[in-house]
Tab-separated table of C-alpha atoms and ligand atoms in Angstrom:
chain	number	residue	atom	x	y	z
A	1	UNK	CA	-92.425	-18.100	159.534
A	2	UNK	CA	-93.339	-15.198	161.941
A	3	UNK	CA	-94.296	-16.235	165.713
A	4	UNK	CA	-96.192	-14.113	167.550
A	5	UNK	CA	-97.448	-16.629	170.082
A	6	UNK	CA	-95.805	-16.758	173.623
A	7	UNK	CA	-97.822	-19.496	174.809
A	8	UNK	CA	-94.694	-21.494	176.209
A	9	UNK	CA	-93.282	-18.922	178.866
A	10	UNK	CA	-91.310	-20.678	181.311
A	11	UNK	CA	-92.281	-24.223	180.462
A	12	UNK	CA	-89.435	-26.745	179.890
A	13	UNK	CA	-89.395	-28.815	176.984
A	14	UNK	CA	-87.285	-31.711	175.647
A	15	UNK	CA	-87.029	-32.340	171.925
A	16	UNK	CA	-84.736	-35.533	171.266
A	17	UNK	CA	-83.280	-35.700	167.957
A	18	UNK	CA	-83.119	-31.229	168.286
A	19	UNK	CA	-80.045	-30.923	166.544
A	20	UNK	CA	-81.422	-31.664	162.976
A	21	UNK	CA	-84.589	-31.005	160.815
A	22	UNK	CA	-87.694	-31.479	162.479
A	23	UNK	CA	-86.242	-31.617	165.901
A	24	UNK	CA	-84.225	-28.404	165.389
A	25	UNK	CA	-86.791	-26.206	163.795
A	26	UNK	CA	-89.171	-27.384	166.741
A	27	UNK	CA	-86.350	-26.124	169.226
A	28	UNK	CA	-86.622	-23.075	167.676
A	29	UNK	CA	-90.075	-22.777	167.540
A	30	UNK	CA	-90.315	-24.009	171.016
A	31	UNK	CA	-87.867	-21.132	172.307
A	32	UNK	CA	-89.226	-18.344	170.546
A	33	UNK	CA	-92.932	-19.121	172.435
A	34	UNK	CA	-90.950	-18.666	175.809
A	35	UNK	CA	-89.878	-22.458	176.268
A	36	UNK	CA	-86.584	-23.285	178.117
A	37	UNK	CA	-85.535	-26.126	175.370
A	38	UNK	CA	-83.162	-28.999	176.322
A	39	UNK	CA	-81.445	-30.484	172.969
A	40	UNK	CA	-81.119	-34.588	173.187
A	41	UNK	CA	-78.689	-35.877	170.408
A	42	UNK	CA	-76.134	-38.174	169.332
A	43	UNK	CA	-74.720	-35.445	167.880
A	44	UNK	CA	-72.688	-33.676	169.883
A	45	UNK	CA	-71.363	-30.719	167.863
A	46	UNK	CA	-74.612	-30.049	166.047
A	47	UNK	CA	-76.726	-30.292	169.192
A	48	UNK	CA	-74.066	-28.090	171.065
A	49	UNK	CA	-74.862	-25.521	168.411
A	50	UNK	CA	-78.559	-25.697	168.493
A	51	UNK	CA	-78.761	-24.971	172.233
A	52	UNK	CA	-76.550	-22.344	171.825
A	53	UNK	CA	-79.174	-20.962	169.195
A	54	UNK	CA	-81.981	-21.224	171.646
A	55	UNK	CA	-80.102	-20.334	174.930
A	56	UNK	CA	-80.979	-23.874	176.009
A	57	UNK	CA	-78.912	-26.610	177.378
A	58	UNK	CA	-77.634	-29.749	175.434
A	59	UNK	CA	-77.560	-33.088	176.560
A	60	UNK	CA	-75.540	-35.682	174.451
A	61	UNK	CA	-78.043	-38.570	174.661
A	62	UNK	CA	-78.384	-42.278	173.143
A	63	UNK	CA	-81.985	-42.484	172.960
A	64	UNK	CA	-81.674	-46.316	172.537
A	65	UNK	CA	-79.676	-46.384	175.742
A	66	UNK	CA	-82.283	-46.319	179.242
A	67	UNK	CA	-79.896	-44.661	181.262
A	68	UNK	CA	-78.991	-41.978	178.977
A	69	UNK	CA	-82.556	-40.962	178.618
A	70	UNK	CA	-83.036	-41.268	182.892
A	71	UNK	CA	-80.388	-38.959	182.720
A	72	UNK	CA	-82.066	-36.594	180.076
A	73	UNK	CA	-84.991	-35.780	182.709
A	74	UNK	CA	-82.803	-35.553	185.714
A	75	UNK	CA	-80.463	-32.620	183.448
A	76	UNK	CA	-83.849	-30.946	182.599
A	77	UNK	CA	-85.268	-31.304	186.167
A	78	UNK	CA	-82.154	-29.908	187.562
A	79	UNK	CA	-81.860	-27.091	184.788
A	80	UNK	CA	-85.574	-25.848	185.086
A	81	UNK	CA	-87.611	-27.233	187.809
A	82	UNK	CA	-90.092	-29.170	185.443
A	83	UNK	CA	-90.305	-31.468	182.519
A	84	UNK	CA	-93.354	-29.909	180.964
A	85	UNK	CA	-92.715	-30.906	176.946
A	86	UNK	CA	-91.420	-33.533	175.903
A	87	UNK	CA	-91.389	-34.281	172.257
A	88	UNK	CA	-89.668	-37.210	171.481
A	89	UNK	CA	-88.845	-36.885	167.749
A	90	UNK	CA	-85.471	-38.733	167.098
A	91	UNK	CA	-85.554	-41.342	164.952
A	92	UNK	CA	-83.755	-42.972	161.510
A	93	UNK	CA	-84.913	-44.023	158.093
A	94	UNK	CA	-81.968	-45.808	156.360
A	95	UNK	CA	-81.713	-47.197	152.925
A	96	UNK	CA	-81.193	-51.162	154.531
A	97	UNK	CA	-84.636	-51.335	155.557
A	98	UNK	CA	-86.679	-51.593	152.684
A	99	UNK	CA	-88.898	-54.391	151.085
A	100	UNK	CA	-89.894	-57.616	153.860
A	101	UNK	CA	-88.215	-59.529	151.247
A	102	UNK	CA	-84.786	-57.965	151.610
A	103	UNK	CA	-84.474	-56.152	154.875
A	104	UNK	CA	-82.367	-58.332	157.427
A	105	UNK	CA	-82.798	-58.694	160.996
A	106	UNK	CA	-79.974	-55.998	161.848
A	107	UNK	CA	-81.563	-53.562	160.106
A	108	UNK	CA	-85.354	-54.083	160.855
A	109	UNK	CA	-84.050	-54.275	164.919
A	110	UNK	CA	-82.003	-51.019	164.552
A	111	UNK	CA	-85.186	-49.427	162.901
A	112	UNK	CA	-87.544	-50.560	165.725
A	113	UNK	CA	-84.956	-50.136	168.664
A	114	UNK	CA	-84.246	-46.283	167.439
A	115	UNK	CA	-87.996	-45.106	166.714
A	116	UNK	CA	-89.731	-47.386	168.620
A	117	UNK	CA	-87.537	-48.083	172.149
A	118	UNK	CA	-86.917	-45.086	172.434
A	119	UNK	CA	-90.234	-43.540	172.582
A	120	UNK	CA	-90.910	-45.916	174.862
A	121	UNK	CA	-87.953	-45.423	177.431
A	122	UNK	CA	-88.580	-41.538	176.896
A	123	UNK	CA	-92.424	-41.536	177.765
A	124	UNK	CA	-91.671	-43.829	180.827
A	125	UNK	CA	-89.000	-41.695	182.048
A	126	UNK	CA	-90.926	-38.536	181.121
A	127	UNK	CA	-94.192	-39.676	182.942
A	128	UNK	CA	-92.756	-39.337	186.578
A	129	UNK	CA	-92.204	-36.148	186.569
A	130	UNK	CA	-95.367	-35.196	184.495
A	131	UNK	CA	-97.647	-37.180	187.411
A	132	UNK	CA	-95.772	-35.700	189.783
A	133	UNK	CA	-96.220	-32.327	188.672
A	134	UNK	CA	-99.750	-32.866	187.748
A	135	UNK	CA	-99.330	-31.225	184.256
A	136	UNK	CA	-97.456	-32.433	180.670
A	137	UNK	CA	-98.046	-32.697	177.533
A	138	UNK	CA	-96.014	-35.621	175.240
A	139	UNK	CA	-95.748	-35.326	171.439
A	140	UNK	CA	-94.318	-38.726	169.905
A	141	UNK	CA	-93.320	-38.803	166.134
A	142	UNK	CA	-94.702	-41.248	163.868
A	143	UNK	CA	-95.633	-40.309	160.269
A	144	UNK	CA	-97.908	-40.751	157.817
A	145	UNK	CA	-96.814	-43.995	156.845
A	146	UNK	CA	-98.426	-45.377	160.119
A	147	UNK	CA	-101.767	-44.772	158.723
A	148	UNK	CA	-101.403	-45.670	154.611
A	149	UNK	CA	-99.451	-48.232	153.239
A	150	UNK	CA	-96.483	-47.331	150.916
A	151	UNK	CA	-95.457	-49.763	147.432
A	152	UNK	CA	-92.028	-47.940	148.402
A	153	UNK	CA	-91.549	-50.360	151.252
A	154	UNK	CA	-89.766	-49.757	154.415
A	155	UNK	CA	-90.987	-52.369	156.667
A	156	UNK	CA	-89.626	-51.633	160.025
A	157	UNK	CA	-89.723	-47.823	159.441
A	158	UNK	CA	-93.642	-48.341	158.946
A	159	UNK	CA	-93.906	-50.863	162.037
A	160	UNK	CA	-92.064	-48.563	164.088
A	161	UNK	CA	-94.161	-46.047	163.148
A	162	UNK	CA	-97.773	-47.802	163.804
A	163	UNK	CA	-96.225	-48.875	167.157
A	164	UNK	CA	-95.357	-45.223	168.280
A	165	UNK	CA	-98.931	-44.739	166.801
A	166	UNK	CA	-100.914	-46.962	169.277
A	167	UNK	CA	-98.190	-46.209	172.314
A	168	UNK	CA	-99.402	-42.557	172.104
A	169	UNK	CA	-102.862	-43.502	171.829
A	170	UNK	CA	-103.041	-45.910	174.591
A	171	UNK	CA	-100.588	-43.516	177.239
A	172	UNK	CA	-103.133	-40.693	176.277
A	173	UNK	CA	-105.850	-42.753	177.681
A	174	UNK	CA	-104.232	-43.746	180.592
A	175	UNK	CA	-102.963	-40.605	181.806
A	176	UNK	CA	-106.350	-38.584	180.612
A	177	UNK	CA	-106.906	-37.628	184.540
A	178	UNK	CA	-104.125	-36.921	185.285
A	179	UNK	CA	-103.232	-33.475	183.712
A	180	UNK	CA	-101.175	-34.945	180.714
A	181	UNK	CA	-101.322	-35.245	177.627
A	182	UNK	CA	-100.201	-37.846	174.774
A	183	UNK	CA	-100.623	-37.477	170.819
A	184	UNK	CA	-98.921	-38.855	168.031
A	185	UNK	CA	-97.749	-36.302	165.261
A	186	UNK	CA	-97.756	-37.754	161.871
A	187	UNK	CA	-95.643	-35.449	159.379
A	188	UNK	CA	-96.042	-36.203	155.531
A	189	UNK	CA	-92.574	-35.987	153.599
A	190	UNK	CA	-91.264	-33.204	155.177
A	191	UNK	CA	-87.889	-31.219	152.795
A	192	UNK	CA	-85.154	-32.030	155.128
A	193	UNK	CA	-81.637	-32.422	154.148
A	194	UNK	CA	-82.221	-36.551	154.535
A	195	UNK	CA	-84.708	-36.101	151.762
A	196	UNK	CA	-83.095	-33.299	149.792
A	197	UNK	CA	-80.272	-35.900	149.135
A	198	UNK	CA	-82.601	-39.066	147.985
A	199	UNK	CA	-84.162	-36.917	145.645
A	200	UNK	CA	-81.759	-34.380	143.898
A	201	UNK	CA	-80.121	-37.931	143.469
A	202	UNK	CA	-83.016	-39.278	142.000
A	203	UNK	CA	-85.956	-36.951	140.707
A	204	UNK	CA	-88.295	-39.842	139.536
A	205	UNK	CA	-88.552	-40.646	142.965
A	206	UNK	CA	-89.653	-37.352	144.307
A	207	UNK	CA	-92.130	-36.930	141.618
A	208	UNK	CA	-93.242	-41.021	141.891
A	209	UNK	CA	-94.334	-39.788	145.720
A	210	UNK	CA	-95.178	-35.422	145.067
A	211	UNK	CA	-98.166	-37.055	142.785
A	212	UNK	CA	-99.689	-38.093	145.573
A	213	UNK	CA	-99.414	-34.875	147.566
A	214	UNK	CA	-102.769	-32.737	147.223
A	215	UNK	CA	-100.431	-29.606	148.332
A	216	UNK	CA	-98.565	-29.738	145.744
A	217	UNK	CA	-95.532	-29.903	147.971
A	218	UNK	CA	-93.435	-31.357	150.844
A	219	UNK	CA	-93.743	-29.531	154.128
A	220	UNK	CA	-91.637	-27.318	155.421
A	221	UNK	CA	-89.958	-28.502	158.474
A	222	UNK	CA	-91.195	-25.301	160.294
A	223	UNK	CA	-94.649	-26.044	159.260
A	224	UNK	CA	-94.520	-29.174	161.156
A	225	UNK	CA	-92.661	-27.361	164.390
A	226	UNK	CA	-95.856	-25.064	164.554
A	227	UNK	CA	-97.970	-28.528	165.019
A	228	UNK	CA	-95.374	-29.449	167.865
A	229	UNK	CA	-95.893	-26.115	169.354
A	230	UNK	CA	-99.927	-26.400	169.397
A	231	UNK	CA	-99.583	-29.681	170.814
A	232	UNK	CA	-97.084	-28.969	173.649
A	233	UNK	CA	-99.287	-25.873	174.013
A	234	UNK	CA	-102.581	-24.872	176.569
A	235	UNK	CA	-104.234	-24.459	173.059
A	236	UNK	CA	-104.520	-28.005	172.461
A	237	UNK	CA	-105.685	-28.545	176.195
A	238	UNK	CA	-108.675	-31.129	174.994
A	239	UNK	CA	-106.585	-32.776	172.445
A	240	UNK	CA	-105.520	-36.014	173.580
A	241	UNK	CA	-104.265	-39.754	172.351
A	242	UNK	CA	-104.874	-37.834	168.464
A	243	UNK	CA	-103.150	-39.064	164.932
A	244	UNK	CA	-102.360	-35.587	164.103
A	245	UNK	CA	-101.623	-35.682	160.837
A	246	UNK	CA	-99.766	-32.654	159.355
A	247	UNK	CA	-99.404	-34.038	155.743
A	248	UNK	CA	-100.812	-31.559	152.951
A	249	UNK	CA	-104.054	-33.707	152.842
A	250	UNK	CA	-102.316	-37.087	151.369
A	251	UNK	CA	-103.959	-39.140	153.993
A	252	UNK	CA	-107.720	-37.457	152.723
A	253	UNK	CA	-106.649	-38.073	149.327
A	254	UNK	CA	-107.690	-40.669	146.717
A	255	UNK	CA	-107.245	-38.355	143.068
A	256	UNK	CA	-105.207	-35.278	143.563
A	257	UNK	CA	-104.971	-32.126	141.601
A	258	UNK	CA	-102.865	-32.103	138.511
B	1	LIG	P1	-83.062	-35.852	160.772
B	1	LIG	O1	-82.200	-36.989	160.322
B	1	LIG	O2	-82.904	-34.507	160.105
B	1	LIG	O3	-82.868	-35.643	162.345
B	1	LIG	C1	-82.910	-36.716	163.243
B	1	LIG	C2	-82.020	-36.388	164.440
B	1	LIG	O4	-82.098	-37.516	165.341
B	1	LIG	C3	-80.536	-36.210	164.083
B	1	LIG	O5	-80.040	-35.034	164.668
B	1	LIG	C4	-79.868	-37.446	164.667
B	1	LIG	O6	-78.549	-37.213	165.131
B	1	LIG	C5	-80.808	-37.783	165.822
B	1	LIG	N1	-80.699	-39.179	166.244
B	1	LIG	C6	-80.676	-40.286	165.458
B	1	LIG	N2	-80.526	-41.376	166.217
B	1	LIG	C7	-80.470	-40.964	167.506
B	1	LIG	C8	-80.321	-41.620	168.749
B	1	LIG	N3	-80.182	-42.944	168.832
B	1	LIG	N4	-80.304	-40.876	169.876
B	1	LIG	C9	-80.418	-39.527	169.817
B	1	LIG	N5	-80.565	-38.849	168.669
B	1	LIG	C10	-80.586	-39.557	167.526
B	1	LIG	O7	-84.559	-36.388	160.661
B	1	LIG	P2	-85.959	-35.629	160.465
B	1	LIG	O8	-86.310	-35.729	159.036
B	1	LIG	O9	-85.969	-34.316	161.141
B	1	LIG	O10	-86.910	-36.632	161.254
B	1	LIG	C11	-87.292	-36.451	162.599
B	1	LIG	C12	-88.413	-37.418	162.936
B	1	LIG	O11	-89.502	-37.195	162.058
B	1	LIG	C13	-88.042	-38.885	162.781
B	1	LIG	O12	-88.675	-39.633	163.823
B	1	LIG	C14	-88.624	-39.244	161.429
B	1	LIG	O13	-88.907	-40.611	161.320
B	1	LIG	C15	-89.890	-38.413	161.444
B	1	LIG	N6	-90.479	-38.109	160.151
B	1	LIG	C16	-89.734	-37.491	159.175
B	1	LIG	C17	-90.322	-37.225	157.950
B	1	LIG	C18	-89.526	-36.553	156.833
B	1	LIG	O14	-89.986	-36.541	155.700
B	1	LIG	N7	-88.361	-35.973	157.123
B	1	LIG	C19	-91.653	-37.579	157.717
B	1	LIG	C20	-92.387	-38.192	158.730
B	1	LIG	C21	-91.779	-38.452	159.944
């Protein structure tokens, strides 16, 4: 995808969960419109690599864990002056959470402390610095799934989901006057290596969910870093505490083409 925007010139932006999919093709995206990017992942020698990629700075960070995210602001702070962007993206979707019937405590708390905690200790630790500044924009990821229900059950994955949903919504509100910005981005199936794997090892189950997809298709994950871009951007300065949906139309959909 060719950028030609520059709307992100000396703006700092934090994208947790940068060193993979989503989170690494919005670092990129993020850069190449001017950003200075901070990487925040578990994963040390992937998120070493993407900051490399986007002359940023990488900061190995548990988003579960408070401190490591206090940290995570202070390193960007430090680095750039500001913490203009943050788009808190990190989050799992593993095969023990499934159907309420059969998903265990471990896994449904995992599930909520990962996607849903997190977002949480990033947009309070954000937020000072936003105020303080008088200027921000937050994009949390949730997903489609927040808004439709899925007979392919994953129970805390959804509930995390709606909950980053109505956290966004309600910090939106709040904050309205005060120069920031919240919205939720919900991204249909996107082709990540995650979902590359489920599928080449099963085709009936891509095809049991691309029937339901009015594009045709999964998205791209740049296709979803050019949403992340708008949002963090000037562009999008009188959209606030959205559902941005960036799904091919399955959330409009009730019979899709053949
Ligand atoms: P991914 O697995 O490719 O990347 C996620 C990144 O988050 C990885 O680099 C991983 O190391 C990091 N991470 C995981 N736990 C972490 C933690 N505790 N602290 C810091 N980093 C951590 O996933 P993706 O497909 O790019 O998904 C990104 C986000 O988009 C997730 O919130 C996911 O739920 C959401 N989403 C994905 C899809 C999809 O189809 N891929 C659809 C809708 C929403």
């Amino acid at each position: 995808m060719e950028v030609n925007a520059r709307r992100l010139v000396g703006r700092s932006a934090v994208v947790t969960g940068g060193a993979s999919g989503i989170g690494l093709a919005a670092a990129r995206r993020l850069a190449a419109e001017g950003a200075h990017v901070v990487v925040a992942d578990l994963n040390a020698a992937a998120g070493e690599a993407a900051a490399a990629e986007v002359g940023g700075l990488f900061v190995r960070t548990d988003v579960t864990q408070e401190d490591d995210v206090v940290a995570l602001y202070a390193a960007t702070h430090e680095a750039y002056g500001s913490v203009d962007i943050a788009f808190n993206n990190a989050g799992i979707n593993p095969t023990d959470d499934g159907s309420v019937l059969d998903t265990g405590l471990d896994a449904w708390r995992r599930v909520q402390e990962v996607n849903l905690t997190s977002v949480f200790h990033c947009c309070k630790h954000a937020l000072p610095y936003m105020r303080e500044q008088g200027r921000g924009s937050i994009v949390n990821t949730a997903s489609f799934v927040a808004v439709m229900g899925a007979a392919t059950s994953q129970i805390s994955y959804s509930a995390s989901k709606g909950g980053v949903l109505s956290m966004s919504r309600e910090l939106g509100v709040q904050f309205a006057r005060e120069g920031i910005r919240v919205n939720a981005l919900c991204p249909g199936p996107v082709n990540t290596p995650l979902l590359q794997e489920l599928f080449a090892a099963d085709p009936e189950q891509a095809q049991r969910r691309l029937v339901h997809v009015p594009a045709g298709r999964f998205a791209e994950p740049e296709e979803i870093a050019a949403a992340v871009a708008f949002l963090a951007s000037d562009d999008a300065s009188f959209v606030n505490a959205t559902t941005f949906l960036v799904d091919g139309g399955i959330a409009g959909a009730y019979v899709t083409p053949v």
